[in-house]
């Protein structure tokens, strides 16, 4: 009963999320959104890098920045994919209360709603990296890629991001205003503190611990190392750690944040019921 | 508690904390107070009350969406606050007057998805969907995107969503709100047919249409300002007024006749005047029928002409007036805190 309820919640939510996400009534708009936007973002980064480094694309810093930026697409996509479902169902479709009174497991329902954004995010990441390889001077030696490390890291990271999304969903539930910005704001803040496009060493010393505490820092580092190996030494902060050590830290932090997320969500959920916020609409 | 009860509440209360624009104006609003209700399985139970009476709040508590601030409630044998996971598989809920649903999905897809959340086998779900849509006259729109439906049709889809999962206890919050007369009739008939099909099915509906409560419900609770004022069969509620004789009198012109003039007559217990285009409509409640002669006499003195006179049976509206001291419409105008 328990597992079938959970699976049902997840599966149907994933289906619903996909129908909503893939509603490309205008394929042109979809192409702009999911292809042109990430590529032009990456291109701007490459041009800026080119100007600042005076065209030194052989430096280890270049793939560091490019891959960091590309994989960061997942952070926004997966996290907000999960938490946005609360806003969407509560405000737009007015169905959140009907989901709540249904015999489903709400956390798994929300995680399921994030699956579609994970898929479209994956497409964007793939296209960005392919464009980098083809047109923007990015070099990956496919013979040296550590695929096992890459996929293990990717999997752990996506689960970790989805659970962070659940945490945001909980907060979103208890906040009746400006709820739409919570996901974006968090993704924006993490961009600075995860060594996505510049090493943590660039930050003032007192801010660096924030970055060390973020699982996304270790996740991005491992993804880069698995794809381009030694070039990743451009991130001096973690140079003394082996891949396995970093994976260990990533796992430990993921378990920690995942557990915190689940408890925060439960607490927020109970609070939303106390305050009567589950069917609250803001009527801007 | 008895296993046969569908709904049971004990001293149920709900207070909302209101946050004003500034800290100092933190107030409390009592939405429900000391509600004690029991609904048997198989009953069609009505909650009748004006705007703001607390009907929706009570439904939200009973459907596990909102925690009570005092007392407790059990639905289908389980505590709504402590055991929502036991309550949810057995209930469903529909609120009228709102258009919810996923506009991108067709009517059938919307309904099918919800049936899947309840674990109804897909084939059976499709059969039920077709049958129910047929009953509410929506079958030909089954493959229309729900965003292309009118508000009223979307409400019908929503009503089907509530019935589709065959809940033991179904909650309908103003199910006919905003529907036209024909659709209202369809929905009422549909509700009665559904209940008839299985004696264990229980339905609680809220309404502020007196006629709806009277026509549909086995028992009615009259609720005002968060309190249940009376709860019984409509016929029993009306019996308490049966001793009075009720008259509706159409007059023209009013010629300065006031409510006080009418109440000054010793046999008149209640009087209301509402002006109409041609004159006024008087609603009178008399101790006995023979007292009518005196009232007519008063009209003659004032040169007020009687256009139409009907004796009528008491309605739940009269019960409400008897309990609260004014009509539901007046209560909605003046009753706001
Ligand atoms: N979330 C909330 N926060 C604060 N007050 C609320 C909230 N929801 C309802 N109320 C107040 O509680 C009281 C009861 O509201 P409720 O919606 O239960 O009434 P109702 O009987 O359903 O009325 P209506 O016929 O208008 O639907 C009202 O005074 C309302 O303003
Ligand atoms: Mg209401």
XYZ file of C-alpha atoms and ligand atoms in Angstrom:
653
model
C 0.000 0.000 0.000
C 2.663 2.500 1.064
C 4.965 1.897 -1.888
C 2.114 1.757 -4.374
C 0.777 5.076 -3.056
C 4.198 6.667 -3.345
C 4.850 5.294 -6.799
C 1.397 6.318 -7.989
C 1.928 9.856 -6.690
C 5.299 10.131 -8.386
C 4.318 8.555 -11.682
C 1.120 10.553 -12.197
C 2.830 13.775 -11.135
C 5.628 13.140 -13.621
C 3.038 12.589 -16.336
C 1.197 15.784 -15.427
C 4.429 17.763 -15.200
C 5.444 16.527 -18.618
C 2.115 17.451 -20.209
C 2.417 20.955 -18.775
C 6.093 21.370 -19.603
C 5.801 20.003 -23.117
C 2.816 22.125 -24.020
C 4.660 23.712 -26.880
C 1.720 25.213 -28.636
C 4.381 27.288 -30.309
C 7.421 25.151 -31.196
C 9.342 28.285 -32.122
C 8.929 29.658 -28.608
C 10.032 26.359 -27.172
C 13.157 26.364 -29.339
C 13.999 29.867 -28.197
C 13.473 28.987 -24.587
C 15.246 25.664 -24.375
C 17.983 26.046 -27.010
C 18.717 29.655 -27.855
C 18.577 30.905 -24.276
C 21.198 28.548 -22.773
C 23.467 28.831 -25.814
C 23.370 32.607 -25.906
C 24.006 32.664 -22.138
C 27.052 30.490 -22.648
C 28.203 32.547 -25.629
C 28.102 35.753 -23.586
C 30.220 34.051 -20.943
C 32.721 32.912 -23.590
C 32.999 36.385 -25.088
C 33.510 37.951 -21.675
C 36.106 35.358 -20.848
C 37.815 36.004 -24.173
C 38.067 39.720 -23.498
C 39.287 39.379 -19.916
C 41.834 36.629 -20.635
C 42.832 38.161 -23.985
C 41.792 35.065 -25.868
C 43.555 32.512 -23.711
C 41.180 29.607 -24.319
C 43.843 27.021 -23.447
C 43.835 27.992 -19.799
C 42.269 25.467 -17.417
C 39.991 28.239 -16.255
C 38.069 28.206 -19.522
C 36.509 24.715 -19.393
C 36.112 25.302 -15.667
C 33.826 28.243 -16.324
C 32.093 26.734 -19.317
C 31.160 23.424 -17.726
C 30.291 25.038 -14.388
C 27.857 27.316 -16.132
C 26.407 24.520 -18.272
C 25.709 22.135 -15.403
C 24.390 24.922 -13.271
C 21.320 24.839 -15.531
C 20.265 21.781 -13.532
C 20.239 23.723 -10.276
C 17.526 26.130 -11.365
C 15.653 23.559 -13.415
C 15.376 20.790 -10.838
C 15.010 22.923 -7.720
C 12.393 25.268 -9.087
C 10.778 22.434 -11.042
C 9.827 20.885 -7.709
C 8.962 24.015 -5.739
C 7.128 25.780 -8.558
C 4.528 23.009 -8.582
C 3.165 24.453 -5.325
C 2.654 27.887 -6.856
C 1.305 26.439 -10.070
C -1.261 24.175 -8.426
C -2.290 26.644 -5.773
C -2.476 29.844 -7.798
C -2.985 28.916 -11.422
C -4.869 25.656 -11.521
C -6.488 25.927 -8.069
C -5.982 22.202 -7.613
C -3.540 22.064 -4.711
C -6.311 21.466 -2.193
C -7.659 18.602 -4.287
C -4.180 17.085 -4.458
C -3.887 17.453 -0.715
C -7.104 15.647 0.107
C -6.281 12.856 -2.351
C -4.639 9.735 -0.931
C -1.233 10.572 -2.348
C 2.122 11.270 -0.765
C 2.599 14.989 -1.357
C 6.437 15.093 -1.248
C 6.617 12.441 -3.954
C 3.926 14.203 -5.931
C 6.029 17.384 -5.915
C 9.225 15.512 -6.767
C 7.372 13.900 -9.662
C 6.313 17.299 -10.925
C 10.021 18.180 -11.151
C 10.869 15.316 -13.511
C 9.803 17.200 -16.626
C 12.059 20.129 -15.816
C 14.893 17.671 -15.259
C 14.343 16.311 -18.771
C 14.160 19.705 -20.476
C 17.110 20.828 -18.317
C 19.120 17.833 -19.514
C 18.410 18.794 -23.101
C 19.605 22.339 -22.413
C 22.793 21.100 -20.697
C 23.531 18.717 -23.548
C 22.966 21.372 -26.194
C 25.093 23.896 -24.330
C 28.015 21.488 -24.059
C 27.640 20.371 -27.670
C 27.644 24.005 -28.816
C 30.738 24.619 -26.710
C 32.536 21.707 -28.340
C 31.481 22.627 -31.860
C 31.722 26.396 -31.912
C 33.150 27.869 -28.736
C 36.628 26.419 -28.286
C 35.669 24.001 -25.502
C 37.777 20.816 -25.609
C 36.846 17.502 -24.038
C 38.968 14.423 -24.685
C 36.317 11.737 -24.772
C 38.858 8.932 -24.421
C 39.756 10.217 -20.950
C 36.264 10.877 -19.619
C 35.469 8.982 -16.406
C 31.885 8.035 -17.332
C 31.192 6.062 -14.174
C 32.177 8.981 -11.967
C 30.204 11.333 -14.211
C 26.920 9.437 -14.027
C 27.210 8.596 -10.345
C 27.863 12.268 -9.587
C 25.082 13.435 -11.873
C 22.612 11.081 -10.213
C 23.567 12.021 -6.653
C 23.459 15.695 -7.549
C 20.058 15.580 -9.190
C 18.548 13.760 -6.207
C 20.177 16.304 -3.906
C 18.785 19.208 -5.948
C 15.329 17.672 -6.024
C 15.361 17.389 -2.223
C 16.487 21.003 -1.941
C 13.530 21.765 -4.198
C 11.302 20.065 -1.642
C 12.687 22.342 1.045
C 11.829 25.350 -1.104
C 8.392 23.875 -1.788
C 7.783 23.693 1.960
C 8.766 27.313 2.411
C 6.633 28.257 -0.577
C 3.638 26.547 1.038
C 3.871 28.702 4.139
C 4.519 31.949 2.302
C 1.459 33.392 0.673
C 3.214 36.204 -1.175
C 6.141 36.552 -3.552
C 6.308 32.793 -3.462
C 7.302 32.672 -7.129
C 10.665 34.254 -6.455
C 11.876 31.853 -3.797
C 13.246 29.318 -6.266
C 14.883 31.877 -8.525
C 16.423 33.728 -5.601
C 17.893 30.564 -4.116
C 19.282 29.415 -7.452
C 20.815 32.869 -7.952
C 22.449 32.884 -4.519
C 23.845 29.380 -4.960
C 25.427 30.465 -8.253
C 27.822 32.679 -6.336
C 28.550 30.208 -3.561
C 29.076 27.027 -5.561
C 32.147 27.911 -7.559
C 30.053 27.726 -10.710
C 32.000 30.244 -12.781
C 34.732 31.399 -10.414
C 36.608 29.555 -7.678
C 35.549 30.107 -4.090
C 38.982 31.628 -3.433
C 37.778 34.750 -5.207
C 35.233 35.364 -2.446
C 36.186 37.293 0.712
C 37.555 34.869 3.264
C 34.610 35.148 5.641
C 32.147 34.221 2.887
C 33.999 31.126 1.699
C 32.644 28.743 4.399
C 29.196 29.212 2.877
C 30.543 27.717 -0.329
C 32.281 24.866 1.488
C 28.970 23.972 3.082
C 27.059 23.797 -0.211
C 26.817 20.348 -1.793
C 26.597 22.023 -5.203
C 30.256 23.108 -4.834
C 31.480 19.497 -4.691
C 28.981 18.356 -7.250
C 30.134 20.810 -9.933
C 33.780 20.090 -9.151
C 33.306 16.339 -9.584
C 31.374 16.760 -12.832
C 34.212 18.852 -14.263
C 36.865 16.433 -13.077
C 35.016 13.472 -14.564
C 34.821 15.191 -17.971
C 38.097 17.060 -18.272
C 40.299 15.486 -15.585
C 43.317 17.576 -14.649
C 42.079 20.789 -16.189
C 39.879 21.034 -13.147
C 42.904 22.082 -11.133
C 41.774 25.599 -11.970
C 39.706 25.197 -8.842
C 42.544 25.418 -6.303
C 40.209 25.272 -3.335
C 39.744 21.533 -3.591
C 42.995 20.626 -5.348
C 44.246 18.595 -2.400
C 41.235 16.306 -2.336
C 40.926 13.127 -4.373
C 37.839 12.325 -6.398
C 36.713 9.791 -3.840
C 37.116 12.255 -1.002
C 35.032 14.817 -2.817
C 32.398 12.205 -3.632
C 32.338 11.319 0.062
C 31.777 14.954 1.026
C 29.088 15.292 -1.659
C 27.268 12.220 -0.366
C 27.513 13.320 3.252
C 26.246 16.824 2.514
C 23.481 15.430 0.283
C 22.263 13.131 3.038
C 22.419 16.008 5.486
C 20.541 18.487 3.294
C 18.113 15.808 2.117
C 17.194 14.938 5.708
C 16.852 18.588 6.661
C 14.643 19.159 3.607
C 12.280 16.359 4.499
C 11.897 17.604 8.051
C 11.489 21.222 7.012
C 8.864 20.180 4.498
C 6.913 18.255 7.138
C 7.036 21.168 9.493
C 5.910 23.639 6.817
C 3.164 21.288 5.733
C 1.759 21.108 9.266
C 2.045 24.860 9.589
C 0.214 25.442 6.317
C -2.655 23.336 7.622
C -2.694 25.277 10.868
C -2.822 28.617 9.097
C -5.176 27.538 6.331
C -2.700 28.307 3.549
C -3.154 25.224 1.383
C -5.888 26.756 -0.717
C -4.847 30.348 -0.227
C -4.621 32.379 -3.404
C -3.093 35.805 -3.486
C -5.335 37.406 -6.128
C -2.787 39.989 -7.139
C -17.782 6.878 18.921
C -19.856 4.684 16.731
C -18.609 2.992 13.596
C -21.793 3.869 11.787
C -21.173 7.594 11.979
C -19.885 9.266 8.847
C -19.053 12.544 10.562
C -18.759 13.418 14.199
C -17.536 16.675 15.719
C -17.089 17.602 19.343
C -16.804 21.206 20.520
C -15.104 21.983 17.257
C -13.691 25.472 17.001
C -11.550 27.425 14.609
C -10.016 30.815 15.218
C -8.163 32.686 12.485
C -5.388 35.012 13.506
C -5.728 38.085 11.373
C -2.669 40.109 10.629
C -3.386 43.757 10.103
C -1.119 46.055 8.174
C 0.745 46.852 11.372
C 1.656 44.815 14.417
C -0.783 46.501 16.774
C -3.843 45.419 14.824
C -3.416 41.698 15.405
C -6.945 40.408 15.831
C -8.643 37.084 16.099
C -11.648 35.958 14.135
C -13.827 33.196 15.481
C -14.946 31.278 12.401
C -16.320 28.207 14.220
C -17.326 27.827 17.821
C -18.411 24.760 19.807
C -19.731 22.829 16.824
C -21.230 19.466 17.767
C -22.600 17.508 14.845
C -23.167 13.880 14.017
C -23.994 12.641 10.552
C -25.044 9.047 10.001
C -23.890 7.024 7.050
C -26.320 7.324 4.171
C -27.463 10.810 5.098
C -27.605 13.864 2.906
C -26.730 16.543 5.378
C -26.991 20.271 4.678
C -25.205 23.242 6.192
C -27.260 26.352 5.699
C -26.076 29.823 6.558
C -25.326 33.307 5.236
C -21.959 34.501 3.874
C -19.220 34.233 6.445
C -21.174 31.817 8.632
C -18.282 29.341 8.682
C -19.556 26.714 6.245
C -16.422 26.553 4.118
C -14.238 26.611 7.211
C -16.085 23.589 8.585
C -15.665 21.742 5.293
C -11.961 22.558 5.223
C -11.534 21.152 8.718
C -13.488 18.011 7.871
C -11.487 17.429 4.680
C -8.108 17.685 6.505
C -7.116 20.942 4.820
C -7.294 23.023 7.958
C -6.501 22.150 11.562
C -9.103 22.938 14.195
C -8.006 25.229 17.019
C -10.198 23.443 19.559
C -12.241 20.261 19.820
C -12.007 17.396 17.379
C -13.686 15.893 14.363
C -13.837 12.394 12.946
C -14.731 11.520 9.388
C -15.318 7.929 8.287
C -14.065 6.849 11.690
C -10.718 8.655 11.727
C -9.544 11.880 13.322
C -9.157 14.583 10.674
C -6.244 16.264 12.375
C -4.253 13.323 13.705
C -4.982 10.721 11.027
C -5.429 12.522 7.712
C -3.959 9.525 5.872
C -6.888 7.400 7.011
C -9.480 10.019 6.149
C -8.266 11.032 2.687
C -8.810 7.754 0.790
C -12.443 7.778 1.915
C -13.507 11.298 1.095
C -13.642 13.766 -1.728
C -14.613 17.388 -2.011
C -15.855 19.852 -4.605
C -16.117 23.604 -4.176
C -18.458 25.421 -6.464
C -18.005 28.891 -7.847
C -14.358 28.440 -8.795
C -12.811 27.099 -11.942
C -10.115 24.668 -11.018
C -8.459 22.052 -13.178
C -5.644 21.764 -15.657
C -6.713 23.735 -18.713
C -4.183 21.937 -20.896
C -5.781 18.581 -20.244
C -9.027 17.437 -21.782
C -12.037 16.824 -19.578
C -11.370 13.107 -19.726
C -7.649 13.500 -18.939
C -8.322 15.742 -15.943
C -10.747 13.240 -14.500
C -8.625 10.230 -15.377
C -5.600 11.719 -13.633
C -7.501 12.250 -10.393
C -8.918 8.732 -10.546
C -5.341 7.455 -10.800
C -4.311 9.354 -7.689
C -7.017 7.372 -5.917
C -5.786 4.102 -7.391
C -8.882 3.360 -9.488
C -7.910 0.829 -12.197
C -7.579 2.701 -15.483
C -10.238 0.764 -17.400
C -12.782 1.085 -14.633
C -11.951 4.775 -14.315
C -12.696 5.348 -17.989
C -16.025 3.566 -17.699
C -17.005 5.621 -14.676
C -15.913 8.845 -16.360
C -18.082 8.162 -19.395
C -21.077 7.205 -17.300
C -20.824 10.231 -15.022
C -20.228 12.676 -17.865
C -23.256 11.224 -19.598
C -25.328 11.866 -16.474
C -24.373 15.535 -16.230
C -24.693 16.044 -19.972
C -21.009 16.625 -20.628
C -20.158 13.484 -22.540
C -19.962 15.163 -25.935
C -17.313 17.516 -24.514
C -15.198 14.706 -23.093
C -12.261 15.380 -25.401
C -12.406 19.162 -25.157
C -9.546 20.874 -23.380
C -10.955 22.011 -20.068
C -9.689 25.549 -20.724
C -12.181 25.699 -23.591
C -15.161 24.965 -21.338
C -17.425 27.653 -19.940
C -17.255 28.234 -16.195
C -20.469 26.334 -15.605
C -19.337 23.332 -17.632
C -16.008 23.299 -15.837
C -17.903 23.239 -12.578
C -19.807 20.206 -13.805
C -16.495 18.541 -14.626
C -15.361 19.315 -11.107
C -18.498 17.823 -9.650
C -17.836 14.645 -11.608
C -14.305 14.618 -10.167
C -15.790 14.459 -6.690
C -18.103 11.545 -7.448
C -15.647 9.647 -9.618
C -13.623 8.184 -6.767
C -16.741 6.792 -5.046
C -15.981 8.387 -1.691
C -17.640 7.148 1.470
C -18.202 10.744 2.487
C -18.466 13.495 -0.105
C -18.292 17.189 0.698
C -19.862 19.689 -1.676
C -19.317 23.359 -0.919
C -22.007 25.356 -2.732
C -22.133 22.891 -5.632
C -24.721 24.826 -7.611
C -23.247 28.298 -7.113
C -23.153 30.163 -10.397
C -24.983 27.515 -12.420
C -28.032 28.340 -14.498
C -31.417 26.985 -13.514
C -31.249 23.992 -15.841
C -27.769 22.985 -14.743
C -28.763 23.418 -11.109
C -31.628 21.018 -11.619
C -29.338 18.508 -13.346
C -26.850 18.636 -10.503
C -29.485 18.253 -7.792
C -31.012 15.280 -9.539
C -27.576 13.809 -10.028
C -26.789 14.135 -6.320
C -29.996 12.374 -5.323
C -29.494 9.566 -7.846
C -25.962 8.997 -6.684
C -27.027 8.677 -3.062
C -29.868 6.359 -3.948
C -27.507 3.949 -5.685
C -25.743 2.987 -2.444
C -27.186 3.340 1.052
C -23.773 3.718 2.669
C -22.911 6.884 0.768
C -22.901 10.074 2.778
C -22.976 13.585 1.449
C -22.539 16.887 3.200
C -23.341 20.012 1.262
C -23.342 23.676 2.077
C -25.633 26.142 0.485
C -27.281 29.403 1.042
C -30.184 28.528 -1.161
C -33.006 27.694 1.227
C -34.929 25.804 -1.401
C -31.940 23.635 -2.192
C -31.494 22.644 1.435
C -35.187 21.973 1.778
C -35.492 19.958 -1.394
C -32.379 17.838 -1.004
C -31.388 17.365 2.582
C -32.440 14.724 5.074
C -31.218 16.967 7.842
C -30.076 20.565 7.944
C -27.860 22.452 10.361
C -28.502 26.175 10.424
C -25.274 27.961 11.090
C -24.584 31.614 11.734
C -21.444 33.373 12.957
C -19.650 30.085 13.522
C -22.342 28.511 15.681
C -24.856 25.799 14.910
C -28.212 27.262 15.908
C -30.418 24.307 15.063
C -30.037 20.928 13.465
C -32.858 18.646 12.384
C -35.029 17.441 9.534
C -36.388 20.395 7.535
C -39.941 19.361 8.416
C -39.162 19.291 12.143
C -37.418 22.654 11.975
C -40.492 24.116 10.345
C -42.897 22.536 12.798
C -41.890 24.982 15.484
C -43.389 27.704 13.301
C -46.434 25.770 12.223
C -48.639 27.425 14.822
C -48.202 30.775 13.083
C -50.149 31.645 9.959
C -47.960 33.162 7.259
C -49.264 35.538 4.623
C -47.716 37.299 1.668
C -49.678 40.368 0.676
C -49.075 42.494 -2.393
C -50.317 46.033 -1.853
C -50.422 49.296 -3.785
C -49.775 52.013 -2.879
C -48.091 51.785 0.523
C -49.507 55.184 1.632
C -47.090 55.588 4.535
C -47.836 52.249 6.119
C -44.855 51.187 8.235
C -43.648 47.975 9.816
C -44.461 49.481 13.197
C -48.096 50.025 12.213
C -48.323 46.328 11.492
C -46.500 45.204 14.615
C -48.784 47.406 16.723
C -51.570 44.969 15.986
C -51.508 42.481 18.875
C -51.937 39.395 16.675
C -49.056 40.223 14.329
C -45.875 38.534 15.539
C -43.603 39.361 12.602
C -43.831 41.796 9.747
C -41.543 42.700 6.892
C -42.074 45.184 4.092
C -40.171 45.131 0.838
C -40.996 47.766 -1.710
C -41.693 46.695 -5.276
C -42.132 48.601 -8.514
C -45.886 48.811 -8.146
C -46.129 49.110 -4.373
C -44.881 46.763 -1.706
C -44.825 43.161 -0.606
C -45.695 42.451 3.011
C -44.755 39.267 4.822
C -46.793 38.752 7.927
C -46.801 36.169 10.612
C -50.075 36.039 12.557
C -50.983 34.277 15.761
C -54.047 32.864 14.056
C -55.647 33.110 10.685
C -58.683 35.009 11.888
C -56.479 37.961 12.797
C -56.221 38.716 9.101
C -59.480 40.639 9.308
C -57.910 43.229 11.582
C -54.992 43.714 9.209
C -57.324 44.217 6.275
C -59.164 46.735 8.380
C -55.936 48.634 8.912
C -55.398 48.711 5.163
C -58.840 50.185 4.620
C -58.145 52.946 7.150
C -54.896 53.817 5.372
C -56.443 53.486 1.934
C -54.009 50.731 0.989
C -55.300 48.427 -1.761
C -54.672 44.688 -1.622
C -53.590 43.363 -5.029
C -52.827 39.809 -4.070
C -52.929 37.735 -0.930
C -51.461 34.283 -0.378
C -51.185 32.091 2.625
C -47.989 30.113 2.580
C -46.307 27.272 4.384
C -43.263 28.112 6.510
C -39.870 27.664 4.847
C -36.384 27.282 6.229
C -35.993 31.012 5.626
C -38.676 31.547 8.272
C -36.815 29.201 10.581
C -33.690 31.287 10.093
C -35.585 34.497 10.836
C -37.040 32.880 13.918
C -33.606 31.848 15.185
C -31.559 34.908 14.275
C -34.119 37.689 14.278
C -33.506 38.750 10.690
C -33.413 37.212 7.242
C -30.301 35.692 5.720
C -30.026 38.563 3.261
C -30.213 41.110 6.083
C -27.687 39.119 8.085
C -25.282 39.203 5.164
C -25.638 42.967 4.905
C -25.388 43.839 8.564
C -23.846 40.866 10.249
C -20.228 41.556 9.298
C -18.024 42.177 12.320
N -7.866 32.085 5.746
C -8.607 32.916 6.480
N -8.025 33.826 7.258
C -8.774 34.656 8.014
N -10.117 34.645 8.077
C -10.770 33.755 7.315
C -10.050 32.830 6.474
N -10.968 32.059 5.846
C -12.180 32.479 6.271
N -12.074 33.489 7.152
C -13.190 34.174 7.854
O -13.909 33.199 8.574
C -15.312 33.449 8.517
C -16.023 32.238 7.967
O -15.675 32.090 6.599
P -16.218 30.899 5.691
O -15.501 30.993 4.389
O -16.102 29.635 6.435
O -17.742 31.302 5.508
P -18.860 30.653 4.579
O -19.975 30.268 5.469
O -18.281 29.609 3.723
O -19.312 31.900 3.713
P -19.738 31.986 2.156
O -21.206 31.706 2.102
O -19.450 33.412 1.828
O -18.902 31.024 1.385
C -15.473 34.686 7.660
O -15.650 35.794 8.508
C -14.188 34.781 6.899
O -13.867 36.109 6.623
Mg -18.037 29.370 1.678
